[in-house]
Short mmCIF file of C-alpha atoms in Angstrom, two decimals:
data_model
loop_
_atom_site.label_atom_id
_atom_site.label_comp_id
_atom_site.label_asym_id
_atom_site.label_seq_id
_atom_site.Cartn_x
_atom_site.Cartn_y
_atom_site.Cartn_z
CA MET A 13 -0.11 0.20 -0.22
CA ARG A 14 1.19 3.27 -0.89
CA THR A 15 -0.49 6.24 0.34
CA ALA A 16 0.83 9.92 -0.55
CA TYR A 17 -0.37 12.66 1.97
CA ILE A 18 -0.16 15.96 0.20
CA HIS A 19 -0.75 19.78 0.88
CA GLY A 20 0.51 19.77 4.51
CA HIS A 21 2.48 22.12 6.50
CA PHE A 22 5.05 19.82 7.75
CA PHE A 23 7.45 19.83 10.40
CA THR A 24 10.23 17.20 9.85
CA MET A 25 11.89 17.37 13.64
CA ASP A 26 15.33 15.99 11.71
CA SER A 27 18.69 17.56 12.31
CA GLU A 28 18.33 20.30 9.99
CA TYR A 29 14.94 21.36 11.24
CA ARG A 30 12.69 21.91 7.33
CA THR A 31 9.57 23.06 7.18
CA MET A 32 7.42 22.95 4.30
CA ASP A 33 4.44 24.66 3.81
CA ARG A 34 1.71 22.41 1.33
CA GLY A 35 4.45 19.39 1.36
CA MET A 36 3.99 16.01 0.55
CA MET A 37 4.82 12.78 2.09
CA VAL A 38 4.57 9.50 0.79
CA VAL A 39 4.31 5.77 2.73
CA GLU A 40 4.87 2.45 1.88
CA ARG A 41 4.85 -0.41 4.04
CA GLY A 42 4.45 1.50 7.20
CA ALA A 43 7.78 3.70 6.41
CA ILE A 44 8.44 7.50 4.68
CA VAL A 45 10.05 6.79 1.77
CA TYR A 46 9.65 10.51 0.29
CA ILE A 47 9.10 14.12 2.17
CA GLY A 48 9.77 17.12 0.70
CA ASP A 49 8.12 19.77 -1.85
CA HIS A 50 4.82 18.68 -4.01
CA ALA A 51 5.58 15.87 -6.80
CA GLU A 52 2.84 15.48 -9.03
CA GLU A 53 4.38 12.70 -10.95
CA LEU A 54 5.01 10.51 -7.27
CA LEU A 55 0.73 10.50 -7.12
CA ALA A 56 0.53 8.28 -10.54
CA GLY A 57 1.66 5.09 -8.34
CA ALA A 58 -0.03 6.17 -5.11
CA ASP A 59 -2.94 3.84 -4.04
CA GLU A 60 -4.47 6.35 -2.30
CA ILE A 61 -4.17 10.07 -1.67
CA VAL A 62 -4.71 12.05 1.53
CA ASP A 63 -5.56 15.32 1.24
CA LEU A 64 -4.33 17.26 4.43
CA ALA A 65 -5.82 20.57 3.34
CA GLY A 66 -3.42 22.51 5.34
CA LYS A 67 -3.21 20.67 8.82
CA TRP A 68 0.31 20.92 10.60
CA VAL A 69 1.99 17.75 9.97
CA LEU A 70 4.96 16.52 12.90
CA PRO A 71 6.45 13.39 14.28
CA GLY A 72 4.64 11.70 16.49
CA LEU A 73 5.80 12.62 20.03
CA VAL A 74 8.09 10.46 22.28
CA ASN A 75 7.48 9.75 26.02
CA THR A 76 10.78 8.71 27.57
CA HIS A 77 9.44 7.32 30.93
CA SER A 78 6.15 6.78 31.98
CA HIS A 79 3.92 4.46 34.11
CA ILE A 80 0.81 3.52 32.30
CA VAL A 81 -0.23 0.76 34.47
CA MET A 82 -0.44 3.73 37.49
CA THR A 83 -2.70 5.46 35.43
CA ILE A 84 -6.07 4.53 37.77
CA LEU A 85 -4.02 6.57 40.33
CA ARG A 86 -4.56 9.51 38.73
CA GLY A 87 -4.79 11.75 41.84
CA VAL A 88 -3.82 9.73 44.70
CA GLY A 89 -1.47 11.60 47.00
CA ASP A 90 -1.61 14.85 46.17
CA ASP A 91 0.79 17.44 47.85
CA MET A 92 3.14 15.29 49.23
CA LEU A 93 7.04 14.35 49.02
CA LEU A 94 8.30 11.45 46.92
CA LYS A 95 9.22 8.92 49.23
CA PRO A 96 6.09 9.29 51.57
CA TRP A 97 4.03 9.28 48.37
CA LEU A 98 5.74 5.83 47.52
CA GLU A 99 5.59 4.04 50.99
CA THR A 100 1.98 5.25 52.37
CA ARG A 101 0.26 5.69 48.95
CA ILE A 102 1.43 4.01 45.69
CA TRP A 103 2.98 1.19 46.42
CA PRO A 104 0.19 -0.44 48.87
CA MET A 105 -2.17 0.49 46.29
CA GLU A 106 -0.33 -1.16 43.93
CA SER A 107 0.09 -4.50 45.88
CA ARG A 108 -3.75 -4.64 45.29
CA PHE A 109 -3.51 -4.88 41.77
CA THR A 110 -5.14 -7.56 39.80
CA THR A 111 -4.18 -8.52 36.33
CA GLU A 112 -7.74 -7.02 35.08
CA ILE A 113 -7.02 -3.62 37.20
CA ALA A 114 -3.36 -3.39 35.85
CA ALA A 115 -4.38 -4.07 32.01
CA ALA A 116 -7.52 -1.22 32.41
CA SER A 117 -5.19 1.29 33.98
CA ALA A 118 -2.62 0.90 30.85
CA ARG A 119 -5.36 1.31 28.27
CA LEU A 120 -6.45 4.19 29.88
CA GLY A 121 -3.09 5.42 29.86
CA ILE A 122 -2.32 4.58 26.16
CA LEU A 123 -5.65 6.31 25.18
CA GLU A 124 -4.68 9.26 26.84
CA MET A 125 -1.21 9.05 25.42
CA LEU A 126 -2.80 8.59 21.81
CA LYS A 127 -5.18 10.93 21.67
CA SER A 128 -2.84 13.62 22.78
CA GLY A 129 0.01 12.78 20.27
CA THR A 130 2.33 10.61 21.77
CA THR A 131 2.92 7.55 19.64
CA THR A 132 6.11 5.98 21.16
CA PHE A 133 6.79 5.71 25.16
CA SER A 134 9.06 3.87 27.60
CA ASP A 135 7.50 2.44 30.36
CA MET A 136 8.47 0.80 33.43
CA PHE A 137 5.21 -1.33 35.53
CA ASN A 138 4.94 -2.95 38.49
CA PRO A 139 4.57 -6.63 38.39
CA ALA A 140 3.70 -7.89 41.81
CA GLY A 141 0.24 -9.61 41.73
CA ILE A 142 -0.29 -9.77 37.66
CA ASP A 143 -0.19 -11.87 34.76
CA ALA A 144 2.81 -9.28 32.62
CA ASP A 145 1.81 -11.18 29.54
CA ALA A 146 -1.88 -10.25 29.85
CA VAL A 147 -0.79 -6.94 30.25
CA MET A 148 1.87 -6.68 27.19
CA GLN A 149 -1.23 -7.90 25.21
CA ALA A 150 -3.41 -4.92 26.15
CA VAL A 151 -0.25 -2.71 25.30
CA ALA A 152 0.13 -4.76 22.18
CA GLU A 153 -3.15 -4.60 21.21
CA THR A 154 -3.54 -0.42 21.36
CA GLY A 155 -1.25 -0.11 18.33
CA ILE A 156 1.28 1.94 20.26
CA ARG A 157 5.17 1.90 19.79
CA GLY A 158 7.16 1.93 22.70
CA ALA A 159 9.63 -0.18 25.26
CA PHE A 160 6.96 -1.79 27.80
CA SER A 161 9.62 -2.70 31.27
CA TYR A 162 8.93 -4.93 33.94
CA THR A 163 10.41 -3.33 36.71
CA ILE A 164 12.66 -5.07 39.53
CA PHE A 165 12.64 -4.43 42.93
CA SER A 166 14.48 -5.12 46.22
CA MET A 167 11.54 -5.96 48.24
CA GLY A 168 9.70 -8.65 50.08
CA THR A 169 11.37 -12.11 51.35
CA LEU A 170 14.59 -13.32 49.50
CA ARG A 171 12.50 -15.85 47.75
CA GLU A 172 10.13 -12.83 46.37
CA GLN A 173 13.26 -11.33 44.77
CA GLN A 174 15.05 -14.06 43.59
CA ALA A 175 11.33 -15.06 41.77
CA ASN A 176 11.54 -10.89 40.95
CA LEU A 177 14.25 -10.93 39.13
CA ALA A 178 13.18 -14.03 37.54
CA GLY A 179 10.13 -12.48 36.10
CA ALA A 180 12.53 -10.13 34.80
CA GLU A 181 14.85 -12.07 32.93
CA ARG A 182 11.95 -13.80 31.33
CA PHE A 183 9.86 -10.99 30.37
CA ALA A 184 13.10 -9.38 28.80
CA ARG A 185 13.69 -12.82 26.85
CA ARG A 186 10.01 -12.78 25.30
CA TYR A 187 9.60 -9.49 24.79
CA LYS A 188 12.68 -8.23 23.05
CA THR A 189 10.67 -7.85 20.18
CA ALA A 190 7.02 -7.86 19.99
CA ALA A 191 3.78 -6.54 18.36
CA ASP A 192 5.88 -6.92 14.93
CA GLY A 193 8.27 -4.80 16.27
CA ARG A 194 6.83 -2.26 16.99
CA LEU A 195 6.98 -2.95 20.72
CA THR A 196 10.44 -3.82 23.04
CA THR A 197 11.14 -3.90 26.59
CA MET A 198 14.54 -3.01 28.43
CA VAL A 199 15.82 -4.22 31.76
CA ALA A 200 14.23 -1.66 34.43
CA PRO A 201 15.74 -1.50 38.14
CA HIS A 202 13.44 0.63 40.00
CA SER A 203 16.42 2.77 41.38
CA PRO A 204 19.62 2.46 43.33
CA TYR A 205 17.75 2.72 46.56
CA ALA A 206 15.03 0.04 46.15
CA CYS A 207 17.43 -2.81 44.30
CA THR A 208 20.34 -4.14 46.45
CA PRO A 209 23.87 -4.04 44.79
CA HIS A 210 23.14 -8.34 43.76
CA ALA A 211 19.82 -6.77 42.12
CA LEU A 212 21.34 -4.09 40.20
CA VAL A 213 24.79 -6.05 39.27
CA GLU A 214 22.05 -9.17 38.30
CA SER A 215 20.46 -6.59 35.88
CA VAL A 216 23.50 -5.92 34.08
CA ARG A 217 23.76 -9.18 32.99
CA ILE A 218 20.11 -9.98 32.06
CA ALA A 219 20.59 -6.64 29.61
CA HIS A 220 24.19 -7.94 28.58
CA GLU A 221 22.77 -11.51 27.76
CA ASN A 222 19.74 -10.47 25.99
CA ASP A 223 21.06 -7.17 24.18
CA LEU A 224 18.84 -4.73 25.65
CA MET A 225 19.27 -1.13 27.32
CA LEU A 226 18.41 -0.23 31.33
CA HIS A 227 15.93 2.13 32.56
CA ILE A 228 16.42 3.44 35.66
CA HIS A 229 14.82 6.62 38.54
CA VAL A 230 18.29 7.84 39.35
CA SER A 231 19.09 11.41 41.44
CA GLU A 232 15.45 12.42 42.00
CA THR A 233 15.29 13.80 45.03
CA GLU A 234 18.05 15.45 47.56
CA THR A 235 16.92 12.79 50.02
CA GLU A 236 17.99 9.77 47.97
CA VAL A 237 21.17 11.34 46.87
CA SER A 238 21.98 11.77 51.15
CA ASP A 239 20.43 7.95 51.37
CA ILE A 240 23.13 6.37 48.66
CA GLU A 241 25.80 8.33 50.36
CA ARG A 242 24.87 7.22 53.73
CA ARG A 243 24.66 3.42 52.39
CA TYR A 244 27.36 3.55 50.24
CA GLY A 245 29.75 5.75 50.32
CA VAL A 246 29.20 7.46 47.11
CA ARG A 247 26.33 9.31 44.97
CA PRO A 248 23.69 7.67 43.10
CA VAL A 249 25.97 8.09 39.38
CA GLU A 250 29.24 6.71 40.88
CA HIS A 251 27.36 3.52 42.67
CA LEU A 252 25.82 2.80 39.49
CA ARG A 253 29.17 3.13 37.61
CA ARG A 254 30.87 0.78 40.02
CA LEU A 255 28.25 -1.85 39.41
CA GLY A 256 28.72 -1.61 35.96
CA LEU A 257 25.55 -0.39 35.11
CA PHE A 258 26.81 1.98 32.61
CA GLY A 259 28.32 -0.72 30.58
CA ARG A 260 24.87 -0.85 28.91
CA PRO A 261 23.10 2.00 27.30
CA ALA A 262 21.00 3.28 30.16
CA VAL A 263 18.26 5.49 30.40
CA MET A 264 17.86 7.67 33.33
CA ALA A 265 14.97 9.13 34.65
CA HIS A 266 15.14 12.33 36.34
CA GLY A 267 18.59 13.41 37.13
CA VAL A 268 17.46 16.46 39.60
CA VAL A 269 20.42 16.10 41.56
CA LEU A 270 23.45 15.90 39.41
CA ASN A 271 26.64 17.84 39.38
CA ASP A 272 29.42 18.53 36.95
CA GLU A 273 31.49 15.53 37.77
CA GLU A 274 28.26 13.42 37.64
CA ARG A 275 27.34 14.67 33.89
CA GLN A 276 31.06 14.13 32.97
CA ILE A 277 30.66 10.22 33.80
CA MET A 278 27.44 10.32 32.04
CA LYS A 279 28.58 11.24 28.73
CA ARG A 280 31.60 9.31 28.77
CA HIS A 281 29.24 6.23 29.02
CA ASP A 282 26.38 7.84 26.82
CA VAL A 283 24.16 7.52 29.91
CA ARG A 284 20.62 9.20 28.67
CA VAL A 285 18.00 10.82 30.65
CA ALA A 286 14.14 10.87 30.43
CA HIS A 287 13.30 14.57 31.91
CA ASN A 288 10.07 15.15 33.97
CA PRO A 289 9.76 18.50 34.47
CA ILE A 290 5.93 18.35 36.01
CA SER A 291 6.67 15.22 38.10
CA ASN A 292 9.69 17.18 39.55
CA LEU A 293 7.90 20.03 40.20
CA LYS A 294 4.77 18.32 41.65
CA LEU A 295 6.56 16.27 44.09
CA GLY A 296 8.66 18.55 45.33
CA SER A 297 11.76 16.96 44.17
CA GLY A 298 13.49 20.26 42.38
CA ILE A 299 14.64 21.31 38.45
CA ALA A 300 16.35 19.35 36.59
CA ASP A 301 19.47 21.70 34.91
CA VAL A 302 18.77 20.74 31.58
CA GLY A 303 20.94 22.96 29.72
CA ARG A 304 24.11 21.85 31.77
CA LEU A 305 23.36 18.10 30.49
CA LEU A 306 22.65 19.51 26.35
CA ASP A 307 26.07 21.66 26.77
CA ALA A 308 27.45 18.30 28.47
CA GLY A 309 26.45 16.45 25.24
CA ILE A 310 24.27 14.53 26.97
CA LYS A 311 20.44 12.84 25.30
CA VAL A 312 17.65 14.02 27.12
CA GLY A 313 14.15 13.73 26.22
CA ILE A 314 11.12 14.91 27.36
CA ALA A 315 8.72 12.42 29.75
CA THR A 316 5.55 12.76 31.77
CA ASP A 317 6.08 10.69 34.46
CA GLY A 318 2.89 8.74 35.40
CA VAL A 319 -0.35 10.28 35.86
CA ALA A 320 -0.23 9.60 39.68
CA SER A 321 2.25 12.53 39.95
CA ASN A 322 1.76 14.70 36.91
CA ASN A 323 -1.74 14.61 36.14
CA ASN A 324 -1.60 13.99 32.79
CA PHE A 325 -0.07 12.48 29.93
CA ASP A 326 -0.16 15.77 27.43
CA MET A 327 3.19 16.19 26.32
CA PHE A 328 2.97 19.60 24.67
CA GLU A 329 2.48 20.62 28.28
CA GLU A 330 5.50 18.87 29.49
CA MET A 331 7.74 20.54 26.58
CA ARG A 332 6.45 24.14 27.55
CA THR A 333 7.01 23.82 31.31
CA ALA A 334 10.52 22.42 30.32
CA ALA A 335 11.54 25.32 28.19
CA LEU A 336 9.73 27.83 30.45
CA LEU A 337 11.66 26.40 33.32
CA GLN A 338 14.99 26.58 32.11
CA LYS A 339 14.80 30.11 31.15
CA GLY A 340 13.31 31.25 34.23
CA THR A 341 16.32 29.48 36.47
CA ALA A 342 18.82 30.47 34.23
CA LYS A 343 17.36 33.96 33.89
CA ASP A 344 18.08 34.07 29.84
CA ALA A 345 15.10 33.82 27.63
CA GLY A 346 17.34 32.12 25.06
CA ARG A 347 17.83 29.07 27.05
CA LEU A 348 16.18 25.92 25.62
CA PRO A 349 14.95 27.47 22.51
CA ALA A 350 11.70 25.76 20.91
CA PRO A 351 13.92 23.76 18.45
CA THR A 352 15.94 21.85 20.83
CA VAL A 353 12.49 21.33 22.67
CA TYR A 354 10.92 19.86 19.25
CA ALA A 355 14.05 17.67 19.04
CA MET A 356 14.01 16.55 23.04
CA ALA A 357 9.75 15.65 22.24
CA THR A 358 10.77 13.87 19.13
CA ARG A 359 14.03 12.89 17.52
CA MET A 360 16.18 13.34 20.48
CA GLY A 361 13.75 11.65 22.91
CA ALA A 362 13.71 8.15 20.12
CA GLU A 363 17.28 8.33 20.33
CA ALA A 364 17.54 8.42 23.57
CA ILE A 365 15.46 5.32 24.22
CA GLY A 366 16.79 3.44 21.19
CA MET A 367 14.59 4.06 18.58
CA SER A 368 15.95 6.43 16.38
CA HIS A 369 13.75 4.42 13.39
CA THR A 370 11.46 6.86 14.66
CA GLY A 371 11.10 10.43 15.84
CA SER A 372 11.40 12.49 12.36
CA LEU A 373 9.82 12.98 9.39
CA GLU A 374 12.65 11.62 7.07
CA ARG A 375 13.12 9.03 4.13
CA GLY A 376 14.04 5.58 6.00
CA LYS A 377 12.04 6.29 9.11
CA ARG A 378 8.86 4.87 10.21
CA ALA A 379 5.86 6.60 9.59
CA ASP A 380 4.94 7.88 13.05
CA PHE A 381 3.08 10.67 13.01
CA ILE A 382 0.57 13.68 14.07
CA THR A 383 -1.82 16.03 12.58
CA ILE A 384 -2.86 19.43 14.05
CA ASP A 385 -6.25 20.97 12.09
CA PRO A 386 -5.73 24.54 13.24
CA TYR A 387 -8.40 26.62 11.54
CA ASP A 388 -10.97 26.77 14.13
CA LYS A 389 -8.73 27.10 17.12
CA PRO A 390 -8.30 30.93 18.29
CA HIS A 391 -5.56 30.35 20.63
CA LEU A 392 -3.24 28.96 17.22
CA GLN A 393 -3.76 32.02 15.58
CA PRO A 394 -2.46 33.27 13.16
CA VAL A 395 -1.68 30.27 11.64
CA SER A 396 1.40 31.79 10.07
CA ARG A 397 3.44 31.90 13.58
CA ALA A 398 2.62 27.50 13.58
CA SER A 399 6.52 26.77 14.58
CA SER A 400 5.69 29.20 17.68
CA HIS A 401 2.58 27.64 18.60
CA LEU A 402 3.71 24.16 19.10
CA LEU A 403 5.73 24.72 21.73
CA TYR A 404 3.89 27.54 23.53
CA SER A 405 0.28 27.28 22.35
CA VAL A 406 -0.81 23.92 21.60
CA CYS A 407 -2.46 21.24 24.14
CA GLY A 408 -3.18 17.68 23.49
CA ARG A 409 -6.03 17.97 22.81
CA ASP A 410 -5.68 19.95 19.41
CA VAL A 411 -4.47 16.79 18.15
CA CYS A 412 -6.57 15.47 15.22
CA ASP A 413 -4.95 12.63 13.32
CA VAL A 414 -2.17 9.69 15.06
CA TYR A 415 -0.69 7.53 12.75
CA ILE A 416 2.17 4.58 13.93
CA ASP A 417 3.70 2.50 11.00
CA GLY A 418 1.16 4.59 8.59
CA ASN A 419 -1.84 2.96 10.20
CA VAL A 420 -4.62 5.43 11.37
CA VAL A 421 -4.74 4.72 15.06
CA VAL A 422 -6.69 8.52 15.56
CA LYS A 423 -8.96 9.90 13.08
CA ASN A 424 -10.72 13.46 14.04
CA GLY A 425 -9.41 13.55 17.61
CA GLN A 426 -11.32 9.52 17.98
CA CYS A 427 -9.54 6.60 18.89
CA LEU A 428 -9.58 3.91 15.93
CA THR A 429 -8.00 0.57 17.99
CA MET A 430 -9.90 0.72 21.53
CA ASP A 431 -13.26 1.54 22.63
CA GLU A 432 -13.01 4.75 24.20
CA GLU A 433 -16.03 4.26 26.36
CA LYS A 434 -15.26 1.21 27.30
CA VAL A 435 -11.74 1.63 28.96
CA MET A 436 -12.90 4.64 30.67
CA ALA A 437 -15.86 3.12 32.70
CA GLU A 438 -13.71 -0.48 32.93
CA ALA A 439 -11.61 2.12 35.20
CA ASN A 440 -13.89 3.43 37.03
CA ARG A 441 -15.53 -0.12 37.73
CA LEU A 442 -12.25 -1.49 38.90
CA LEU A 443 -11.18 1.50 40.93
CA SER A 444 -13.62 0.43 44.13
CA ARG A 445 -11.37 -2.52 44.28
CA ILE A 446 -8.40 -0.98 45.26
CA GLY A 447 -9.87 2.00 47.77
CA GLU A 448 -7.90 3.88 49.36
CA PRO A 449 -4.20 3.21 51.52
CA ARG A 450 -4.95 1.69 54.65
CA HIS A 451 -2.32 4.02 56.71
CA GLY A 452 -3.17 7.67 56.73
CA ALA A 453 -0.07 10.03 54.51
CA PRO A 454 2.11 12.17 56.65
CA ALA A 455 1.88 15.42 56.06
CA ALA A 456 4.17 16.91 52.75
CA GLY A 457 8.05 17.59 54.14
CA ARG A 458 7.87 15.71 57.49
#
């Protein structure tokens, strides 16, 4: 099937950041075979011609760190710091998840991602008490692209810890390639504070033997850094380096509390960062110095984290927040300009999670793209300033169509791969089975 998309306003998000008004893109077998100015001669061989009528067209957004299985926990434990939030709210409720709840929550999260323009994601999920295969199948059926990763913890009895590692290894082997190549997995030790050195070393072994990336929360708060220094005598980055974690390509979620020496270690070992600005703000964790990360030559992607700490999957809102935070903290309006932020949410983000076959509109890349129709939206006028509006005005609700591998998964704002009404009703019905945590949460800051 060869499809020609004509009369679109294209934003390629490639290294040259090209824009084309009334441009043209040709897709065959799920890949882009042409993108450029309108070429009448290419239409003769097309099986289908789609007139975009001036819609803005850009690559699907890449969410480099999320927790879709936690979607049903949106609004739990607001106004709390990270450690008490996890220990008294999130983890107790997750312990009561069933496979049915986990799958329903994942569908709800992916529905929100797709409708707001995210086509690729990298995720960690807590496998305790659920059938991980069934949840992966639910993810595959949505049509999304990404890495869905089984989280490794050092909690519970020794037998439970061993079972967790065995489950992660089996999952890694089974899902290195899934859903006709759309889905993969990573090896995902939760964090230096929730994993013993043994679990971290085992994570590296699993990643080496299965040729997979690593995905881990690191240096999210000052408390975490102090805790790791107290336990091991070094800061988290050096602790992980000594354990060999950076011998594999690794994605560090957060990286809020870093110094220059740590950034140099990360650069030497090609450690990438998933930047979660809104989650970090809401949990009182701080503001990552993205400017210094980029200046050090470190790949940085934009991420939402889970909606329990965000509280949505709107990557456009995340992009805008990331840009404004860096400008404000640096007192430099030129810090983190629009093209850089666009790259972080598309091409650079895709590279950060090892998926450079998507993230930009270029010949040979997968046909993952989204459209926005600006003509009936007052906040996107004047339409001639689209390059600015994509960062400072657009929100996820403005997304019109979403394509993955050239297949339309959202059309005119409606998801075609899921029954939207059913997904939302199921999530609300199942929420009652979890209930609120049995133990009250301490006040924030205590």
